[in-house]
XYZ file of C-alpha atoms in Angstrom:
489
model
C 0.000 0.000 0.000
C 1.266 3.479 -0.840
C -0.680 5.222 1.581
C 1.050 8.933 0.903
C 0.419 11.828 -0.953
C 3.337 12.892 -2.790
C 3.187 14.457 -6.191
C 2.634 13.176 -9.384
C 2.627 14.585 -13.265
C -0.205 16.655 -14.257
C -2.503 15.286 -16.306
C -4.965 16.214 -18.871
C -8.067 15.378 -17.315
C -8.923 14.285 -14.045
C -11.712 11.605 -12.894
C -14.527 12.674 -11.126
C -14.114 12.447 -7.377
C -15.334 9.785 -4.942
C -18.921 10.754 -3.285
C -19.588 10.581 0.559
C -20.901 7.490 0.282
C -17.741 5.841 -1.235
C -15.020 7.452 1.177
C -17.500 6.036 4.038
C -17.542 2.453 2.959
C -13.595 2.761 2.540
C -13.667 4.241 5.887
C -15.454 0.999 6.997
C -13.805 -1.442 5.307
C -10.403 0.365 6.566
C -11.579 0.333 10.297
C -12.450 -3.403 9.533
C -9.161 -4.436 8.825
C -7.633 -2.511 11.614
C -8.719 -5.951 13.817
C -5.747 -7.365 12.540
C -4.040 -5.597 15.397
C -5.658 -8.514 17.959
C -3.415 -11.245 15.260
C -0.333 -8.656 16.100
C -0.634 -9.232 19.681
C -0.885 -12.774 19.174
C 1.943 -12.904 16.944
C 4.369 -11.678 19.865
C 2.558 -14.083 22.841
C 3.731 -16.650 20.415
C 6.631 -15.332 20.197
C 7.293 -15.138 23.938
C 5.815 -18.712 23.896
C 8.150 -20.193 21.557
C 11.335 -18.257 23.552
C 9.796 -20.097 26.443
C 9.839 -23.246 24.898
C 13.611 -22.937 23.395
C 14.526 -22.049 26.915
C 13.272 -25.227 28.766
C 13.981 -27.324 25.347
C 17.492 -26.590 26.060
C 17.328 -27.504 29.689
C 15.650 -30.867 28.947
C 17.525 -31.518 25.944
C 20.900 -31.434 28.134
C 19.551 -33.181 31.232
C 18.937 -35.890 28.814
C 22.262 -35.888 27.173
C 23.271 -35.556 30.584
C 21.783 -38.572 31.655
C 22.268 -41.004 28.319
C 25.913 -40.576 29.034
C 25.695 -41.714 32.582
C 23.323 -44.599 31.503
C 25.482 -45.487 28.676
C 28.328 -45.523 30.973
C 26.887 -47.508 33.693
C 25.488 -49.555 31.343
C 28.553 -50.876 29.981
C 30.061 -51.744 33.497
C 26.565 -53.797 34.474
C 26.981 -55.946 30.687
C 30.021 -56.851 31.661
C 28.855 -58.226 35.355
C 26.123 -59.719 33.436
C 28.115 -61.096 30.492
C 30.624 -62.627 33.675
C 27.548 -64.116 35.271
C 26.323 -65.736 32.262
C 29.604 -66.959 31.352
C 29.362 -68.898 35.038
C 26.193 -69.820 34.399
C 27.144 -72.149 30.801
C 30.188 -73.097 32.295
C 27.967 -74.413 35.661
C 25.439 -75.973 32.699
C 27.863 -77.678 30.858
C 29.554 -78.702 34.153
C 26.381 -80.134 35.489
C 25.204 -81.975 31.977
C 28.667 -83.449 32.113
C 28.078 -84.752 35.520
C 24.677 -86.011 35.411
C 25.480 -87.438 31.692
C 28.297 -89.208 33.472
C 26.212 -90.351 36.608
C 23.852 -91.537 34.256
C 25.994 -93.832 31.862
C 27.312 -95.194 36.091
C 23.580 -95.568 36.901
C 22.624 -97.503 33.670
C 25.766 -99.742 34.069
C 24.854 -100.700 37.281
C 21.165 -101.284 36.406
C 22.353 -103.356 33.981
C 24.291 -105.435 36.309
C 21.995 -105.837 38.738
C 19.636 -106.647 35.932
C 22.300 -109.718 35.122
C 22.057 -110.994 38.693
C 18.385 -110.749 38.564
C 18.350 -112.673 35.366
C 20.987 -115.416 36.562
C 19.052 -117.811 38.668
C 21.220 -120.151 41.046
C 21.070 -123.799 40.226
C 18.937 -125.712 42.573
C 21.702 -128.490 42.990
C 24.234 -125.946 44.752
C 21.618 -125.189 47.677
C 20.158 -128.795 48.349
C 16.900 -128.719 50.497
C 15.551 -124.971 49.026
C 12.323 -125.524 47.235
C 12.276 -121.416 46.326
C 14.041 -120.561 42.935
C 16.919 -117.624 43.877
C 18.700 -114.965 42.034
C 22.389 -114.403 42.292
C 20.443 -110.881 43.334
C 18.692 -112.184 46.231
C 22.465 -112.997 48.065
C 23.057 -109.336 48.133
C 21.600 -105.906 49.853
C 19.803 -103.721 47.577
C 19.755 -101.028 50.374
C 22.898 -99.731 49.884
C 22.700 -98.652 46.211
C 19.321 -97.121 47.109
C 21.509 -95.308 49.666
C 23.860 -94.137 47.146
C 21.113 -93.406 44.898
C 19.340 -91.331 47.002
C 22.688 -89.139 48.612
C 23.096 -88.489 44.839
C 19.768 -87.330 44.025
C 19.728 -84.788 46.327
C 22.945 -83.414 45.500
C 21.793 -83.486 42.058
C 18.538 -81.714 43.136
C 20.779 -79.384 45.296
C 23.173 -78.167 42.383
C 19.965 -77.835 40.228
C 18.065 -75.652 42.669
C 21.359 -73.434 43.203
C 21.217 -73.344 39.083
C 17.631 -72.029 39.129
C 18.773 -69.530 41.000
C 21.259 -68.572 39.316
C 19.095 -69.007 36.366
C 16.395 -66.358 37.495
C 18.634 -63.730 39.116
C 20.666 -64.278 35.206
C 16.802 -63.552 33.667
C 15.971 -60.419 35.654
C 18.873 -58.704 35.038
C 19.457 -59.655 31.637
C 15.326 -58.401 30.973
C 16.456 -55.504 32.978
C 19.620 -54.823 30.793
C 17.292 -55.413 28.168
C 14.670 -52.887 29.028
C 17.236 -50.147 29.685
C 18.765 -50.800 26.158
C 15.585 -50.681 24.412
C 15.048 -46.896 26.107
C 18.385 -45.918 24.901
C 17.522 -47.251 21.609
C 14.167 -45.393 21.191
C 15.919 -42.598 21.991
C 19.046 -42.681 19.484
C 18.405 -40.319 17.120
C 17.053 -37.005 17.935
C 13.199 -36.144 18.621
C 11.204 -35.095 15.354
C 11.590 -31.572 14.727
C 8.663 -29.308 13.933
C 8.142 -28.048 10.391
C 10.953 -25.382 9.179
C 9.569 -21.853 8.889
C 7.488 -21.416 5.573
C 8.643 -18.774 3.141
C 6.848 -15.735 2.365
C 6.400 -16.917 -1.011
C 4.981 -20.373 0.225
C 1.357 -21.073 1.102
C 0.622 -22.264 4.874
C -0.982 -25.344 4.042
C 2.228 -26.586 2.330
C 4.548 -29.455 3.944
C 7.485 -28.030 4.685
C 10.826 -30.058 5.834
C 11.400 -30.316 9.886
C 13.502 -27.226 11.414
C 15.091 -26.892 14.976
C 13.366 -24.368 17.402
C 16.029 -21.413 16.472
C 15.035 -21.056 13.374
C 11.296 -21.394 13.865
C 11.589 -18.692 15.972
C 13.588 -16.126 13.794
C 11.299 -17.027 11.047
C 8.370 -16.084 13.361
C 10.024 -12.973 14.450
C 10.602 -11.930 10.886
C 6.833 -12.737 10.435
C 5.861 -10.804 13.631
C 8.124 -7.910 12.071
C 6.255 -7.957 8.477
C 2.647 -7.847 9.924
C 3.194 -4.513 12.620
C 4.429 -3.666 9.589
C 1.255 -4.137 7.534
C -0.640 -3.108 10.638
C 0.964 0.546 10.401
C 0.260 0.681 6.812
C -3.288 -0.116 7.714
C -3.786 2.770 10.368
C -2.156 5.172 7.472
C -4.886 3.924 4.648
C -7.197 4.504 7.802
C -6.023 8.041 8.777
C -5.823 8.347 4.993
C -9.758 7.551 4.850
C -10.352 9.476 7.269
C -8.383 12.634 6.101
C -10.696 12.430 2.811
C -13.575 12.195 4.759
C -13.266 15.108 7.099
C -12.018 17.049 3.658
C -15.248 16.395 1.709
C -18.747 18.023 2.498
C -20.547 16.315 5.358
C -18.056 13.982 6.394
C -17.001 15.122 9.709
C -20.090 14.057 11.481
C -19.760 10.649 9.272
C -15.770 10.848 10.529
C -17.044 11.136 14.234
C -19.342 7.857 14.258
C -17.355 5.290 12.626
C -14.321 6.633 14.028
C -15.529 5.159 17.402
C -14.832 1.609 19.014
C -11.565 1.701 17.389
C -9.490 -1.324 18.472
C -6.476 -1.402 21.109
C -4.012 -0.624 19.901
C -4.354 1.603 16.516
C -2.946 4.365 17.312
C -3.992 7.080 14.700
C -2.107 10.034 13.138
C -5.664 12.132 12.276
C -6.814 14.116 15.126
C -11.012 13.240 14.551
C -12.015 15.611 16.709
C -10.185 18.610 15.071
C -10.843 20.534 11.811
C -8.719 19.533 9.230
C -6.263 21.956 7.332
C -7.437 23.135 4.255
C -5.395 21.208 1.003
C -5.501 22.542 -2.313
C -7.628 20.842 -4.994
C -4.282 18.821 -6.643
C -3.162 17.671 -3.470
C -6.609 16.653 -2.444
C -7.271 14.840 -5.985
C -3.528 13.119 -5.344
C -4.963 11.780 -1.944
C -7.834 10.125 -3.340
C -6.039 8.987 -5.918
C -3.870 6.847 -3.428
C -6.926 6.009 -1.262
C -7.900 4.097 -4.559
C -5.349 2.751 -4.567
C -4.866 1.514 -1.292
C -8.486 0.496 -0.877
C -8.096 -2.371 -3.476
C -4.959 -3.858 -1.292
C -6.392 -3.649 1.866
C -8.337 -7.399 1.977
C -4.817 -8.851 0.817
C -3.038 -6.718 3.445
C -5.565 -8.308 5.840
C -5.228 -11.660 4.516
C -0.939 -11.291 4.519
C -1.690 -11.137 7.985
C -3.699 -13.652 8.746
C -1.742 -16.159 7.005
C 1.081 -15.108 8.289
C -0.260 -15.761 12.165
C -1.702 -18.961 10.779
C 1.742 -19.985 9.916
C 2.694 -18.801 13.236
C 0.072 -20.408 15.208
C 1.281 -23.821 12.994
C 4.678 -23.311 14.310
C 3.605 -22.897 18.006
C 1.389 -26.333 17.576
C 4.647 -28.051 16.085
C 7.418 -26.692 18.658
C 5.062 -27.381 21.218
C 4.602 -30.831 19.583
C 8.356 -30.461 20.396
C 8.954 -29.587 23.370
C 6.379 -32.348 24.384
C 8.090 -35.296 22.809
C 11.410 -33.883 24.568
C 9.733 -34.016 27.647
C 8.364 -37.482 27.262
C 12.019 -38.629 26.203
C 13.508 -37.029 29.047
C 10.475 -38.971 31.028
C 11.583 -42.584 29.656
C 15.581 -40.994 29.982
C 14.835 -41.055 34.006
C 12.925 -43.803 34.207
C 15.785 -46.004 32.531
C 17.970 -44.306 35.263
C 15.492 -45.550 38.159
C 15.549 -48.197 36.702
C 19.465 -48.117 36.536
C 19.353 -47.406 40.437
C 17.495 -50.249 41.088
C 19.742 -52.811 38.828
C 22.422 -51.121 41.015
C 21.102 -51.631 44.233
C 20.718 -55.382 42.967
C 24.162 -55.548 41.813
C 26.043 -56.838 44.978
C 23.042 -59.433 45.944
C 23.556 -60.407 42.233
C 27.440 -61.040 42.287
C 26.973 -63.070 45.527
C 24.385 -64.940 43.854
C 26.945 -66.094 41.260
C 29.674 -66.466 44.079
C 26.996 -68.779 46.007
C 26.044 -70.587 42.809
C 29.771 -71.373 42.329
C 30.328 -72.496 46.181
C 27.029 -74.533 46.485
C 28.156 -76.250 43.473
C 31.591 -77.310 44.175
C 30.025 -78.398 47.012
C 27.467 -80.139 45.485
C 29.779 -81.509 42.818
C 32.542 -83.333 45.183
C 29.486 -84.953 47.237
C 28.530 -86.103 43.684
C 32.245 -87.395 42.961
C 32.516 -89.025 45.984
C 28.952 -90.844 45.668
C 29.729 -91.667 41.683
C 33.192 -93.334 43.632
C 30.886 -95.481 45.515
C 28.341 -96.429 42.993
C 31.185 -97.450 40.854
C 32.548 -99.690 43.840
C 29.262 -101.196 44.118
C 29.055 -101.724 39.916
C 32.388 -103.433 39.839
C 31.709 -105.355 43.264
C 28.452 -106.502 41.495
C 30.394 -107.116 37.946
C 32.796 -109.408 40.107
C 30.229 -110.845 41.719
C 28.599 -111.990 38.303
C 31.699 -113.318 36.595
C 32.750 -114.769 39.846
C 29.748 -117.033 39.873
C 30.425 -118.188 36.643
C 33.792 -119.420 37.836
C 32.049 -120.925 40.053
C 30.366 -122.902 37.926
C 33.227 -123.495 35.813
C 34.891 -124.571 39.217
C 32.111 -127.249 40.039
C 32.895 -128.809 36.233
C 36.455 -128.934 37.248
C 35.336 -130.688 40.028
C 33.466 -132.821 38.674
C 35.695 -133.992 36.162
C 38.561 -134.394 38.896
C 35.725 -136.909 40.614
C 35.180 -138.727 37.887
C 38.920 -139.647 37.485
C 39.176 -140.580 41.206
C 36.437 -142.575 40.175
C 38.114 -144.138 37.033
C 41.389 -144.261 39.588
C 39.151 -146.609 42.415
C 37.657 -148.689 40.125
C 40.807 -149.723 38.281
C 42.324 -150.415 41.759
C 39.524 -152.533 42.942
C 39.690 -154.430 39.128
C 43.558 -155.046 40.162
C 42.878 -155.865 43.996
C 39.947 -158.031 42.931
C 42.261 -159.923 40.654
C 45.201 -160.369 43.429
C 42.394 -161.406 45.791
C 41.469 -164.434 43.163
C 44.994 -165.131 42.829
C 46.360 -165.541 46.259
C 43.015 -167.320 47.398
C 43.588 -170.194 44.530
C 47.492 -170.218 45.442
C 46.740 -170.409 49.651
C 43.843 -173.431 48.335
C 46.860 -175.174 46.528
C 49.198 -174.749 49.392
C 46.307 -176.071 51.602
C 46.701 -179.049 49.235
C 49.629 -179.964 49.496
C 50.665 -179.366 52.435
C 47.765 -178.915 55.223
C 47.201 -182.561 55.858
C 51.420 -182.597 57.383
C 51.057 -179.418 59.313
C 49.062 -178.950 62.861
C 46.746 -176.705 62.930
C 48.040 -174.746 65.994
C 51.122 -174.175 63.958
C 49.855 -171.007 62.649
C 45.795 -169.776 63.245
C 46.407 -167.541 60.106
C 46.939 -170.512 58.003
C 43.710 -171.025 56.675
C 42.575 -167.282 56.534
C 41.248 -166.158 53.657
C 43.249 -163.082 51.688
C 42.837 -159.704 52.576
C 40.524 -157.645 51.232
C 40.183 -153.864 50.762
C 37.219 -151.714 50.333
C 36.758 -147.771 48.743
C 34.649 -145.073 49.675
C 34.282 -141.342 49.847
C 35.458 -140.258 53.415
C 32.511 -139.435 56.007
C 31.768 -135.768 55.773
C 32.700 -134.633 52.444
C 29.836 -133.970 50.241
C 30.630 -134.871 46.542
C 30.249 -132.159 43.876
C 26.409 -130.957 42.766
C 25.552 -132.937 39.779
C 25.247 -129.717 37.228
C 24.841 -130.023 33.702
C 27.293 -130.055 31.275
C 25.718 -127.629 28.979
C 25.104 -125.300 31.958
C 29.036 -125.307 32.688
C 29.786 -124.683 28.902
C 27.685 -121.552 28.686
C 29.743 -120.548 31.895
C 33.172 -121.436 30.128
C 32.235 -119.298 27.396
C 31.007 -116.015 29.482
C 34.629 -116.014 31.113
C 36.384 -116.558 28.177
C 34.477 -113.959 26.672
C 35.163 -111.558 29.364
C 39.039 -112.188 29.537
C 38.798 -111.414 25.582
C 37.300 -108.061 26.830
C 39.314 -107.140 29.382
C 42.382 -107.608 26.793
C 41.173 -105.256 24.229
C-alpha cells in the first residue's frame, strides 16, 4: 500500500471524485481491517511462547544428554557383570550336563548289572533242600545302592536348585539390561523436529521439511516484524480515509461515528475531533487517488496477515509438539535411570548370587564325585560278583571232572585188587593141598585165613560235587572266556 500523498505529473483530465458514500464504505472497510491488530498481539505471545519453549527445550535436551551418558556408561560396566555371570552360568550348565550325563551312563551300568544278577538264577543243585528258585540278586543288599542313589539325588537336586537360582537372578537382570537398552535405543536419534519456517512466497498449508526451534523462531520474528508492519500501513490507509472524509462536504459528522470503538491498539495520526487543514484541490485529488489505490490492497493486506499468524500459530502447535516429545524422552531418559538405580542396588546381591552358585556347586559336585566313587565300587563289586559265579560254575565242572577220574582211579584199583584177591586165594587153596594134611593146625591160626581184602569209599563228611549239567558249565566257560577277551582289548 502506498498510503502517501506525494506528487505526481499533471494530467490532462482528471476523474470525477469519490462521493460521501464511497469514502464512508472505505472508511469501513479500513476500520475493519484494523482488527488485525488482535493477530499482532498474538503474533508476539507466540513469540514469547516459543522463547519459552527454546529455553526449557534446552534444559531438557541437556539433562537428557546428561543422563544417556551416565546410563550409557553404567550400562557398559553392568553388561560386563552380566556377560561374567552368564559366562558362570554355561560353564555351571555344561559342568552339570557333564556330571549327570556321566552319573547316568554309572547308573545304567549298574542297572544293567543288577539286571544280570536278577536274570541269573542259582542252580537248585548248589543249595540242596531250598524248594524257592533264587537270584544271584537275592544274596546281596539292595539297600545300599538305594543309599547311594538317594545321597546323589539330592545333590543333584541341590546343584539344580542353586542353578535355578542362578538361572532367574541371570533372567531379571538380563530383561532388565534389556529394558534399559531398548530406552536408549528409542531414543538414538534425535526427537522429530517441527516443520521449518514457511517462506513468504509459500502457502501455509504446504509441507514443509522439519527445522530446529532457532530457526522457527527467527522465522516467526521476521513474520511478527512484516505484519506490525502491515498493521501501520493499515492505520495510514485509515487516517488516509479518514483525512478524505473530514475534507469532503458532510463527512465530519460521518468521521465522528465510525471513528468510534476503534481497536487497542491503533494508534492514529488524524486528530477526529479537530478541523482539518485546508489542502488545495491537486493535493486533495492526489490523496484520493492513493486512497484508490490503497483500498483495493487492503483485503490482501488483511489476509498477509492472517496467514502469516496462521503460519505462526502452525509453528507454536509443532514446537510445542516439540517440546512435548522432549519431555516425554527425558520422562523414559529417568525412568531407565530408576531403573538403573534399582539394577544397582541389585548388583552386589547379584554377584553373591553367582559367588553362592559357584560355592554350592563345588560343594554339590565333590558330594557327587565321591557318591559316583561309591556307585562305581558297588558296579564293579556286582560285575565281580557276576563273573565270579560263573567261575564258580566253571569250578564245580572242574570238580566234577577231577571226581570222575578218582572214580576211574578206584575202580581200576579194585579191578587189580579183585584180581590179586582171586589169585592168592587159589594159590593159599593149593598150598592147603599140598601141604595142610602134614602141618598142625596150631602151627599157625592164620593158616587157613582167607586173603585180605580192601574196600573204597568217599570219606565221612565230604559232600561230593552238585551234579550240574554239562551244557550249563559250557555256557559258563564261554562267558569267562568272553570276558578275559574283553578285558584284553
Amino acid at each position: 500500500m502506498v498510503s502517501s500523498t506525494s506528487s505526481t505529473p499533471p494530467r490532462l483530465a482528471s476523474p470525477a471524485p469519490p462521493s460521501l458514500e464511497t469514502l464512508v464504505s472505505q472508511l469501513v472497510a479500513s476500520k475493519r481491517s484494523l482488527s488485525s491488530v488482535e493477530q499482532v498481539w498474538r503474533g508476539h505471545e507466540i513469540i514469547e511462547t516459543t522463547r519459552f519453549h527454546l529455553e526449557t527445550s534446552v534444559t531438557t535436551t541437556a539433562r537428557s544428554s546428561f543422563l544417556r551418558s551416565g546410563i550409557a556408561a553404567q550400562l557398559h560396566t553392568l553388561k560386563h557383570v552380566h556377560r561374567h555371570s552368564k559366562l558362570v552360568e554355561v560353564e555351571g550348565a555344561q559342568e552339570y550336563g557333564e556330571v549327570m550325563r556321566t552319573l547316568d551312563e554309572a547308573d545304567q551300568r549298574l542297572k544293567d548289572t543288577m539286571d544280570g544278577l536278577r536274570s541269573t538264577m542259582v542252580e537248585i543243585r548248589l543249595r540242596p533242600g531250598s524248594d524257592k528258585p533264587k537270584s544271584l540278586m537275592d544274596f546281596v543288599d539292595e539297600g545300599s545302592v538305594d543309599k547311594v542313589l538317594t545321597n546323589i539325588r539330592e545333590s543333584a537336586n541341590a546343584a539344580q536348585f542353586a542353578y535355578q537360582e542362578l538361572l532367574e537372578a541371570n533372567r531379571s537382570f538380563s530383561d532388565d539390561i534389556r529394558q534399559i537398552e531398548e530406552i536408549l535405543r528409542s531414543l538414538k536419534g534425535q526427537p522429530s523436529e517441527p516443520p521449518t519456517p514457511q517462506t513468504h512466497e509459500q502457502p501455509s498449508d504446504e509441507a514443509m521439511p522439519v527445522s530446529p526451534i532457532p530457526d522457527i523462531l527467527q522465522d516467526m520474528e521476521g513474520r511478527s516484524r512484516d505484519m506490525a508492519e502491515n498493521l501501520e500501513s493499515l492505520v495510514r490507509h485509515f487516517d488516509l480515509c479518514l483525512m478524505a472524509i473530514k475534507q469532503t462536504e458532510g463527512g465530519g459528522d460521518a468521521a465522528l461515528q465510525l471513528t468510534a470503538g476503534l481497536p487497542d491498539g491503533a494508534r492514529l495520526e488524524e486528530d477526529v475531533a479537530n478541523a482539518p487543514e485546508p489542502i488545495g484541490d491537486q493535493e486533495r485529488q492526489e490523496m484520493l487517488e492513493v486512497l484508490a489505490t490503497d483500498a483495493d490492497q487492503v483485503e490482501e493486506v488483511v489476509m498477509e496477515i492472517r496467514d502469516h499468524i496462521n503460519a505462526m500459530e502452525a509453528q507454536l502447535a509443532a514446537v510445542t509438539a516439540y517440546v512435548a516429545q522432549l519431555d516425554h524422552e527425558y520422562a523414559k531418559v529417568t525412568s531407565a535411570f530408576r531403573l538403573l538405580e534399582k539394577v544397582g542396588n541389585e548388583l552386589h546381591a547379584f554377584v553373591a548370587q553367582g559367588q553362592l552358585f559357584v560355592t554350592r556347586w563345588d560343594e554339590e559336585k565333590a558330594k557327587i564325585n565321591e557318591r559316583m566313587d561309591e556307585l562305581s565300587s558297588l558296579e564293579e563289586f556286582y560285575v565281580g560278583y557276576l563273573g565270579a559265579y560263573d567261575h564258580l560254575l566253571v569250578e564245580i565242572g572242574r570238580r566234577q571232572f577231577m571226581e570222575q577220574q578218582m572214580e576211574k582211579v578206584v575202580q581200576e584199583s579194585m579191578r587189580k585188587l579183585d584180581t590179586l584177591y582171586e589169585e592168592d586165594s587159589a594159590r593159599r587153596e593149593s598150598f592147603r593141598h599140598d601141604y595142610g594134611d602134614f602141618l598142625p593146625m596150631d602151627i599157625w591160626p592164620g593158616l587157613t585165613d582167607a586173603p585180605l581184602q580192601f574196600e573204597t569209599r568217599p570219606m565221612d563228611g565230604v559232600e561230593r560235587v552238585p551234579d550240574i549239567s554239562k551244557s550249563v558249565i559250557q555256557r559258563a566257560i564261554r562267558r569267562v572266556q568272553g570276558s578275559r577277551r574283553q578285558s584284553m582289548t
